[in-house]
């Protein structure tokens, strides 16, 4: 015990004198990353002088898998996107593995380039522990786990991870990949899609397709004005995105519509927005965050959840279900399948159990928007 303590303390003091590039090239799991970073002299300078950072370093295997994929090959040809992606792997602050807890934390990264992200203070990454498993969630709920923790260097620590992170994509691309096509189509039909996709520090409560379908009769004859009023009630254009960590029981938030939403915490860690239940929280997007909900919100009927509800309550009384998913005609269909479907109605709001991307979609969507473009 004592010996272990002493030897790791000695290793730490020796190793911590080393620069990032020395540590990366000397570690047999990160030599490829060292080579990749070396191709970006500005980044080497930036990282070399940075202090108090955490680098999530994709293992040689993780990088190899990516660079062998179609998406990876497309990405490799776009040095701006590669640089943005590398910046997304750099966390502001020294986060040792034991600082990651079983409550989601949304840590700012060095990705601030507005071509790729619009989150004040840097695009965020979600950190969450399950037992000994330290996991980071990036765009499209892609998850990567730490395989070698707390490698010290003179600017902070490195965690070697088993997959390359996914850059959070635009709202548009995220809605399509997550099969939230009714919302994508409705935003397009009201000419809001472009505006919403470009917002900074945005939060969107995104009804899934089943939610739109359930009130099909109410939507069928809705005017563009009515629809716009409904959709803008789902969008919060704030000064910081509202990740689950910043929601508290009873929080009231003003929407782009003008009217406010109320957040209520139910039993078993469920979260409701007015009467709708959050079925998949914290899908990171370029400008902020999307929370998938199971009912369409109504700015004219803002009742909260029924006590001890296990599912959301519809807010359009008298509406009946449509045969087809509203607004989906002509909306792009993803070429890949999201595991469980972020839009699936049956998921829980616990991150540990949330649907995630399968390996297949992970490879195709690793770079978010870049990958989608490559697939078209
Ligand atoms: C990588 O290095 C570790 C120790 O630093 C060693 O135990 C391991 O065998 C090495 N793996 C390979 C594949 O060389
Ligand atoms: C990438 O492809 C090369 C050549 O096909 C192969 O040798 C290598 O094992 C692959 N790497 C990974 C990590 O799949
Ligand atoms: C942001 O990204 C764009 C596109 O890759 C690039 O041209 C620009 O130089 C980047 N800006 C900064 C500050 O790195
Ligand atoms: C890192 O975060 C601190 C506050 O937590 C902030 O003052 C600093 O500007 C950030 N650094 C960068 C490079 O964004
Ligand atoms: C390191 O960064 C974190 C997060 O920005 C900050 O809270 C902390 O004070 C910084 N520590 C030092 C020694 O600068
Ligand atoms: C989370 O961690 C805390 C403190 O370690 C522990 O008390 C709690 O039971 C954990 N919760 C879950 C759901 O694992
Ligand atoms: C960030 O916001 C600017 C200004 O609204 C916009 O031009 C840009 O496309 C946005 N970037 C992303 C990645 O959405
Ligand atoms: C760690 O958690 C992630 C996400 O929940 C999961 O995909 C992965 O298989 C887990 N790894 C281990 C070693 O349990
Ligand atoms: C949304 O994404 C689809 C598929 O990638 C694309 O065809 C469409 O032009 C995009 N619309 C906007 C407003 O960005
Ligand atoms: C949230 O607040 C409501 C209303 O005050 C209360 O009924 C409910 O029990 C609270 N939820 C939790 C999880 O404390
Ligand atoms: C909460 O979980 C417990 C145990 O799984 C279950 O008995 C109870 O019905 C759940 N309550 C709600 C409101 O989901
Ligand atoms: C989006 O709306 C435009 C008209 O504003 C229409 O031409 C286009 O077909 C729509 N696209 C989708 C995917 O619905």
XYZ file of C-alpha atoms and ligand atoms in Angstrom:
544
model
C 0.000 0.000 0.000
C 2.626 2.461 1.112
C 4.929 1.276 -1.647
C 2.214 1.748 -4.229
C 1.590 5.243 -2.990
C 5.281 6.108 -3.048
C 5.944 4.686 -6.470
C 2.979 6.428 -8.076
C 3.981 9.679 -6.401
C 7.490 9.333 -7.783
C 6.177 8.468 -11.262
C 3.892 11.442 -11.097
C 6.628 13.887 -10.243
C 8.911 12.553 -12.958
C 6.249 12.310 -15.635
C 4.659 15.661 -14.860
C 7.786 17.389 -16.090
C 6.954 16.156 -19.578
C 5.260 18.091 -22.320
C 2.059 16.896 -23.908
C 3.692 15.806 -27.150
C 6.417 13.903 -25.282
C 3.819 12.041 -23.225
C 1.589 11.277 -26.214
C 4.402 9.960 -28.373
C 5.880 7.955 -25.501
C 2.588 6.207 -24.718
C 2.003 3.134 -26.855
C -1.750 3.856 -26.989
C -1.499 7.437 -28.239
C 1.394 7.519 -30.706
C -0.984 7.981 -33.664
C -2.642 10.940 -31.996
C 0.797 12.474 -31.454
C 1.355 12.200 -35.191
C -2.028 13.710 -36.036
C -1.661 16.659 -33.650
C 1.846 17.220 -35.018
C 0.258 18.092 -38.361
C -1.277 21.216 -36.810
C 1.590 23.505 -35.733
C -0.806 26.144 -34.346
C -2.538 23.546 -32.235
C 0.794 22.202 -30.980
C 1.715 25.723 -29.870
C -1.688 26.293 -28.263
C -1.628 22.974 -26.405
C 2.045 23.230 -25.544
C 1.526 26.410 -23.549
C -1.907 25.480 -22.130
C -2.096 24.782 -18.415
C -4.910 23.287 -16.385
C -6.419 21.262 -19.224
C -7.581 17.683 -19.690
C -6.929 15.972 -22.995
C -9.203 13.130 -24.045
C -6.784 11.183 -26.216
C -8.315 8.677 -28.647
C -6.331 5.438 -28.551
C -4.456 4.243 -31.615
C -7.239 1.748 -32.180
C -9.923 4.452 -31.917
C -8.154 6.690 -34.422
C -7.446 3.777 -36.755
C -11.105 2.747 -36.776
C -12.161 6.266 -37.600
C -9.588 6.936 -40.271
C -10.510 3.635 -41.947
C -14.177 4.659 -42.186
C -15.758 6.587 -45.049
C -16.619 9.442 -42.698
C -13.078 9.510 -41.384
C -11.586 9.651 -44.857
C -13.879 12.556 -45.782
C -12.951 14.292 -42.566
C -9.218 13.802 -42.992
C -9.463 15.889 -46.186
C -10.891 18.837 -44.209
C -8.151 20.152 -41.962
C -10.416 22.822 -40.451
C -12.836 20.152 -39.251
C -9.999 17.973 -37.920
C -8.650 20.913 -35.946
C -12.126 21.671 -34.536
C -12.535 18.035 -33.582
C -9.170 17.971 -31.824
C -10.103 21.153 -29.937
C -13.275 19.388 -28.808
C -11.040 16.789 -27.100
C -9.420 19.476 -24.916
C -11.285 20.239 -21.669
C -10.857 23.509 -19.793
C -9.748 22.397 -16.326
C -7.910 19.410 -14.862
C -10.495 16.676 -14.375
C -8.987 13.562 -12.849
C -11.085 10.438 -13.382
C -12.181 10.471 -9.749
C -13.693 13.943 -10.260
C -16.235 12.464 -12.682
C -19.308 11.410 -10.697
C -22.600 9.645 -11.290
C -24.251 13.041 -11.879
C -23.757 14.399 -15.389
C -21.349 17.330 -15.675
C -21.162 19.491 -18.810
C -17.549 20.515 -19.179
C -16.411 23.336 -21.497
C -13.932 22.425 -24.207
C -11.500 24.440 -26.314
C -13.897 24.339 -29.292
C -15.003 27.948 -29.734
C -14.812 28.314 -33.524
C -18.306 29.465 -34.597
C -18.055 27.512 -37.824
C -18.461 24.406 -35.662
C -20.035 25.470 -32.373
C -21.992 28.325 -30.842
C -21.796 27.715 -27.106
C -20.467 30.531 -24.929
C -17.299 29.483 -23.115
C -16.695 26.577 -25.513
C -18.727 23.603 -26.742
C -19.542 21.235 -23.863
C -19.015 17.534 -23.334
C -20.987 15.427 -20.857
C -18.988 13.466 -18.275
C -20.634 10.679 -16.282
C -19.424 7.769 -14.158
C -21.136 4.385 -13.787
C -19.178 2.381 -11.222
C -15.587 2.310 -12.399
C -16.603 3.223 -15.945
C -15.866 6.879 -16.768
C -17.755 7.857 -19.917
C -17.981 10.986 -22.045
C -20.996 11.730 -24.256
C -20.593 13.933 -27.313
C -22.762 14.722 -30.344
C -25.686 12.373 -31.114
C -25.168 10.763 -27.687
C -22.034 9.026 -28.951
C -20.224 7.628 -25.940
C -16.585 6.893 -25.294
C -15.027 5.363 -22.189
C -11.717 5.983 -20.494
C -9.314 3.077 -20.958
C -6.261 4.661 -19.321
C -6.932 7.384 -16.748
C -4.929 10.220 -15.235
C -1.782 10.201 -17.362
C 0.005 13.336 -16.136
C 1.767 15.937 -18.286
C 2.969 19.414 -17.484
C -0.335 21.083 -18.440
C -2.776 18.735 -16.696
C -3.934 15.170 -17.314
C -4.661 12.886 -20.247
C -7.322 10.187 -20.362
C -6.964 7.673 -23.162
C -10.442 6.977 -24.619
C -11.747 4.127 -26.748
C -13.565 6.148 -29.435
C -13.075 9.477 -31.134
C -15.645 12.060 -29.968
C -18.459 13.181 -32.271
C -18.707 16.899 -32.952
C -22.188 18.049 -31.940
C -24.013 18.616 -35.237
C -26.509 21.259 -36.319
C -30.058 21.011 -35.012
C -31.215 20.140 -38.497
C -28.810 17.240 -38.928
C -29.331 16.066 -35.361
C -33.132 15.997 -35.719
C -32.820 13.968 -38.891
C -30.282 11.505 -37.466
C -32.370 11.041 -34.319
C -35.535 10.462 -36.386
C -37.204 13.547 -34.984
C -38.391 14.192 -38.517
C -41.804 15.649 -37.642
C -40.119 18.464 -35.755
C -37.572 18.950 -38.549
C -40.390 19.116 -41.118
C -42.531 21.438 -38.987
C -39.619 23.828 -38.453
C -38.937 23.795 -42.165
C -42.603 24.350 -43.034
C -42.643 27.479 -40.859
C -39.301 28.656 -42.223
C -37.754 28.427 -38.733
C -35.240 25.655 -39.351
C -32.372 27.811 -40.563
C -32.825 30.375 -37.769
C -33.113 27.808 -34.997
C -30.104 25.860 -36.313
C -27.923 28.976 -36.108
C -28.900 30.065 -32.573
C -26.235 30.379 -29.891
C -26.728 28.836 -26.418
C -30.049 27.356 -27.474
C -32.200 24.778 -25.671
C -34.847 22.856 -27.591
C -37.523 20.629 -26.142
C -38.051 18.330 -29.104
C -41.328 16.358 -29.269
C -40.768 12.935 -30.819
C -42.663 11.800 -33.902
C -45.205 9.882 -31.811
C -46.030 13.125 -29.991
C -46.767 14.946 -33.247
C -48.752 12.024 -34.558
C -50.873 11.849 -31.405
C -52.250 15.343 -32.055
C -52.436 15.006 -35.830
C -55.982 16.404 -36.059
C -54.964 19.605 -34.265
C -52.042 20.134 -36.627
C -53.753 19.225 -39.890
C -55.442 22.592 -40.389
C -53.194 24.774 -38.250
C -52.162 28.046 -39.884
C -48.480 28.900 -40.235
C -48.995 31.500 -37.463
C -50.454 28.940 -35.058
C -47.743 26.436 -35.870
C -45.038 29.073 -35.434
C -46.484 30.002 -32.054
C -46.430 26.341 -30.990
C -42.911 25.623 -32.276
C -41.303 28.741 -30.812
C -42.743 27.663 -27.452
C -40.267 24.740 -27.585
C -37.177 26.928 -28.094
C -35.191 28.813 -25.455
C -32.695 31.341 -26.780
C -30.666 31.878 -23.639
C -27.254 32.999 -22.468
C -26.234 29.413 -21.691
C -27.811 26.125 -22.817
C -30.018 24.465 -20.205
C -28.343 21.101 -19.709
C -30.059 18.778 -17.239
C -27.581 19.927 -14.578
C -28.990 23.453 -14.713
C -32.647 22.467 -14.374
C -34.172 22.520 -10.914
C -37.616 21.548 -9.727
C -40.031 24.369 -10.450
C -37.723 26.273 -12.841
C -39.694 28.597 -15.102
C -38.046 29.527 -18.398
C -39.091 32.065 -21.008
C -39.294 30.726 -24.563
C -38.904 32.420 -27.937
C -42.724 32.417 -28.075
C -42.776 34.790 -25.093
C -44.682 32.434 -22.805
C -42.800 30.431 -20.155
C -42.357 26.714 -19.542
C -42.261 25.054 -16.147
C -39.895 22.222 -15.272
C -41.106 19.700 -12.677
C -39.135 16.812 -11.191
C -41.218 13.664 -10.761
C -40.521 10.352 -9.068
C -37.520 8.199 -10.027
C -35.541 11.055 -11.603
C -38.178 11.809 -14.202
C -38.298 15.370 -15.524
C -41.371 17.036 -16.995
C -41.738 20.209 -19.032
C -45.266 21.423 -18.406
C -47.090 18.083 -18.835
C -44.590 16.466 -21.231
C -41.977 13.993 -20.009
C -38.319 14.245 -21.014
C -37.569 10.866 -22.612
C -33.991 11.537 -23.765
C -32.125 14.437 -22.161
C -28.912 16.181 -23.198
C -28.419 15.537 -26.897
C -25.620 18.014 -27.584
C -25.916 20.118 -30.751
C -23.670 22.768 -32.307
C -25.546 25.649 -30.670
C -26.566 24.032 -27.379
C -28.739 21.128 -26.298
C -31.873 19.180 -27.278
C -34.079 17.306 -24.816
C -36.523 14.869 -26.428
C -40.058 14.974 -24.951
C -43.111 12.763 -25.395
C -45.817 15.399 -26.013
C -46.130 18.586 -28.044
C -46.281 21.649 -25.768
C -49.141 24.115 -26.102
C -48.531 27.776 -25.232
C -52.269 28.092 -24.498
C -52.447 25.116 -22.121
C -49.517 25.093 -19.742
C -50.632 22.635 -17.036
C -47.937 20.661 -15.257
C -47.693 16.856 -14.971
C -50.284 14.882 -13.100
C -48.764 13.843 -9.762
C -46.699 10.626 -10.033
C -47.141 10.478 -13.811
C -45.010 7.925 -15.617
C -45.611 9.462 -19.051
C -46.387 12.897 -20.386
C -49.901 14.267 -20.818
C -51.066 15.731 -24.119
C -51.734 19.475 -24.072
C -54.164 19.630 -27.016
C -57.479 18.475 -25.595
C -59.781 16.798 -28.076
C -57.018 16.209 -30.642
C -56.948 12.810 -32.275
C -54.155 10.785 -33.767
C -53.054 10.971 -37.399
C -52.364 7.939 -39.556
C -48.972 9.223 -40.623
C -46.248 11.196 -38.906
C -47.049 14.867 -39.557
C -44.662 17.060 -41.575
C -42.327 14.216 -42.507
C -43.054 14.233 -46.226
C -39.839 15.092 -48.031
C -37.705 15.218 -44.879
C -34.395 13.427 -45.360
C -34.228 9.912 -43.938
C -30.990 8.977 -42.163
C -28.884 6.383 -43.891
C -27.918 4.948 -40.518
C -29.890 3.705 -37.551
C -29.577 5.346 -34.174
C -29.510 2.619 -31.548
C -32.832 2.635 -29.740
C -33.585 5.909 -31.484
C -33.190 9.114 -29.563
C -36.765 9.762 -30.633
C -38.065 6.444 -29.320
C -40.863 6.906 -26.838
C -39.819 4.166 -24.454
C -36.502 5.409 -23.157
C -35.909 6.739 -19.674
C -34.419 10.014 -18.606
C -31.475 8.336 -16.893
C -28.322 8.887 -18.910
C -26.951 5.475 -18.000
C -29.961 3.856 -19.653
C -30.473 6.329 -22.459
C -30.413 5.047 -25.987
C -27.053 5.517 -27.587
C -25.611 5.163 -30.951
C -24.663 1.702 -32.025
C -21.201 0.993 -33.350
C -22.548 1.161 -36.887
C -23.961 4.640 -36.624
C -21.020 5.652 -34.488
C -18.638 5.027 -37.349
C -20.829 6.868 -39.844
C -21.684 9.811 -37.637
C -18.398 10.274 -35.826
C -17.988 13.713 -37.170
C -21.553 14.838 -37.004
C -22.273 17.174 -39.853
C -19.137 16.229 -41.757
C -20.180 12.599 -41.748
C -23.696 13.378 -42.891
C -22.340 15.373 -45.764
C -20.095 12.464 -46.667
C -23.060 10.103 -46.714
C -25.155 12.060 -49.163
C 2.158 -0.621 -23.664
O 2.893 -0.143 -22.550
C 2.552 -0.782 -21.333
C 3.340 -0.150 -20.200
O 3.604 1.182 -20.457
C 2.888 -2.258 -21.450
O 2.477 -2.909 -20.255
C 2.143 -2.856 -22.611
O 2.531 -4.194 -22.798
C 2.440 -2.099 -23.887
N 1.589 -2.618 -24.949
C 2.056 -2.874 -26.162
C 1.053 -3.410 -27.154
O 3.200 -2.664 -26.477
C -7.337 0.031 -40.903
O -7.165 -0.521 -42.188
C -5.887 -1.134 -42.371
C -5.751 -1.531 -43.832
O -6.936 -2.099 -44.295
C -5.769 -2.317 -41.428
O -4.492 -2.897 -41.550
C -5.940 -1.818 -39.986
O -5.941 -2.909 -39.095
C -7.239 -1.060 -39.835
N -7.241 -0.478 -38.507
C -8.279 -0.580 -37.687
C -8.106 -0.001 -36.327
O -9.323 -1.099 -38.016
C -12.591 28.302 -37.822
O -12.816 27.314 -38.794
C -12.734 27.796 -40.130
C -13.150 26.667 -41.054
O -12.410 25.504 -40.832
C -11.328 28.270 -40.386
O -11.237 28.792 -41.689
C -10.977 29.355 -39.370
O -9.626 29.720 -39.516
C -11.181 28.857 -37.963
N -11.020 29.943 -37.024
C -10.144 29.890 -36.036
C -10.095 31.086 -35.140
O -9.453 28.906 -35.835
C -11.398 28.278 -18.622
O -12.397 28.491 -17.637
C -12.147 29.613 -16.822
C -13.262 29.729 -15.778
O -13.686 28.505 -15.344
C -12.109 30.866 -17.667
O -11.773 31.974 -16.845
C -11.067 30.721 -18.765
O -11.146 31.826 -19.626
C -11.319 29.468 -19.563
N -10.218 29.261 -20.492
C -10.409 29.185 -21.787
C -9.179 28.949 -22.611
O -11.509 29.274 -22.297
C -8.478 24.925 -13.470
O -9.666 25.064 -14.235
C -10.849 24.907 -13.496
C -12.006 24.948 -14.457
O -11.942 26.069 -15.275
C -10.932 25.997 -12.429
O -12.094 25.811 -11.659
C -9.697 25.911 -11.542
O -9.714 26.967 -10.642
C -8.431 25.975 -12.378
N -7.283 25.692 -11.511
C -6.146 26.348 -11.627
C -5.056 25.919 -10.697
O -6.003 27.255 -12.442
C -24.116 8.324 -6.770
O -22.986 8.532 -5.948
C -23.339 8.864 -4.617
C -22.063 9.244 -3.882
O -20.997 8.410 -4.239
C -24.072 7.685 -3.989
O -24.442 7.999 -2.674
C -25.323 7.390 -4.801
O -25.964 6.240 -4.323
C -24.967 7.170 -6.264
N -26.191 7.072 -7.031
C -26.371 6.135 -7.940
C -27.679 6.182 -8.671
O -25.538 5.303 -8.204
C -23.043 30.136 -35.245
O -23.776 31.342 -35.311
C -23.479 32.094 -36.475
C -24.239 33.398 -36.345
O -25.584 33.148 -36.075
C -23.886 31.313 -37.713
O -23.541 32.011 -38.864
C -23.146 29.979 -37.698
O -23.596 29.182 -38.774
C -23.411 29.240 -36.417
N -22.588 28.042 -36.365
C -23.106 26.833 -36.220
C -22.144 25.713 -36.154
O -24.292 26.621 -36.124
C -19.134 2.093 -20.042
O -20.352 2.801 -20.253
C -20.696 2.949 -21.632
C -21.919 3.848 -21.697
O -22.898 3.470 -20.784
C -20.924 1.576 -22.243
O -21.240 1.708 -23.606
C -19.649 0.761 -22.095
O -19.856 -0.529 -22.589
C -19.236 0.691 -20.644
N -17.935 0.042 -20.554
C -17.664 -0.863 -19.636
C -16.286 -1.408 -19.651
O -18.502 -1.228 -18.822
C -31.280 20.064 -43.309
O -30.560 18.880 -43.561
C -30.932 18.237 -44.783
C -30.176 16.928 -44.823
O -28.874 17.046 -44.375
C -30.608 19.169 -45.935
O -31.025 18.564 -47.121
C -31.345 20.506 -45.746
O -30.937 21.419 -46.741
C -30.999 21.106 -44.388
N -31.814 22.290 -44.166
C -31.344 23.360 -43.541
C -32.306 24.477 -43.348
O -30.200 23.434 -43.122
C -41.058 19.071 -7.294
O -41.938 20.096 -6.871
C -43.296 19.656 -6.791
C -44.154 20.866 -6.491
O -43.585 21.635 -5.491
C -43.409 18.583 -5.738
O -44.750 18.103 -5.682
C -42.498 17.430 -6.102
O -42.490 16.445 -5.119
C -41.073 17.920 -6.320
N -40.282 16.830 -6.842
C -39.233 16.346 -6.230
C -38.522 15.225 -6.904
O -38.838 16.786 -5.175
C -40.637 4.429 -9.259
O -39.906 3.201 -9.182
C -40.490 2.284 -8.287
C -39.571 1.088 -8.176
O -39.103 0.725 -9.456
C -41.889 1.886 -8.779
O -42.486 1.014 -7.872
C -42.744 3.144 -8.902
O -43.994 2.821 -9.472
C -42.048 4.177 -9.776
N -42.840 5.390 -9.761
C -43.076 6.110 -10.852
C -43.926 7.326 -10.700
O -42.586 5.813 -11.944
C -38.714 23.009 -46.736
O -39.518 24.121 -47.084
C -39.359 24.540 -48.437
C -40.230 25.744 -48.653
O -40.006 26.694 -47.657
C -39.766 23.431 -49.375
O -39.507 23.816 -50.701
C -38.952 22.187 -49.046
O -39.416 21.098 -49.824
C -39.091 21.823 -47.590
N -38.213 20.713 -47.300
C -38.583 19.717 -46.545
C -37.568 18.669 -46.341
O -39.686 19.660 -46.037
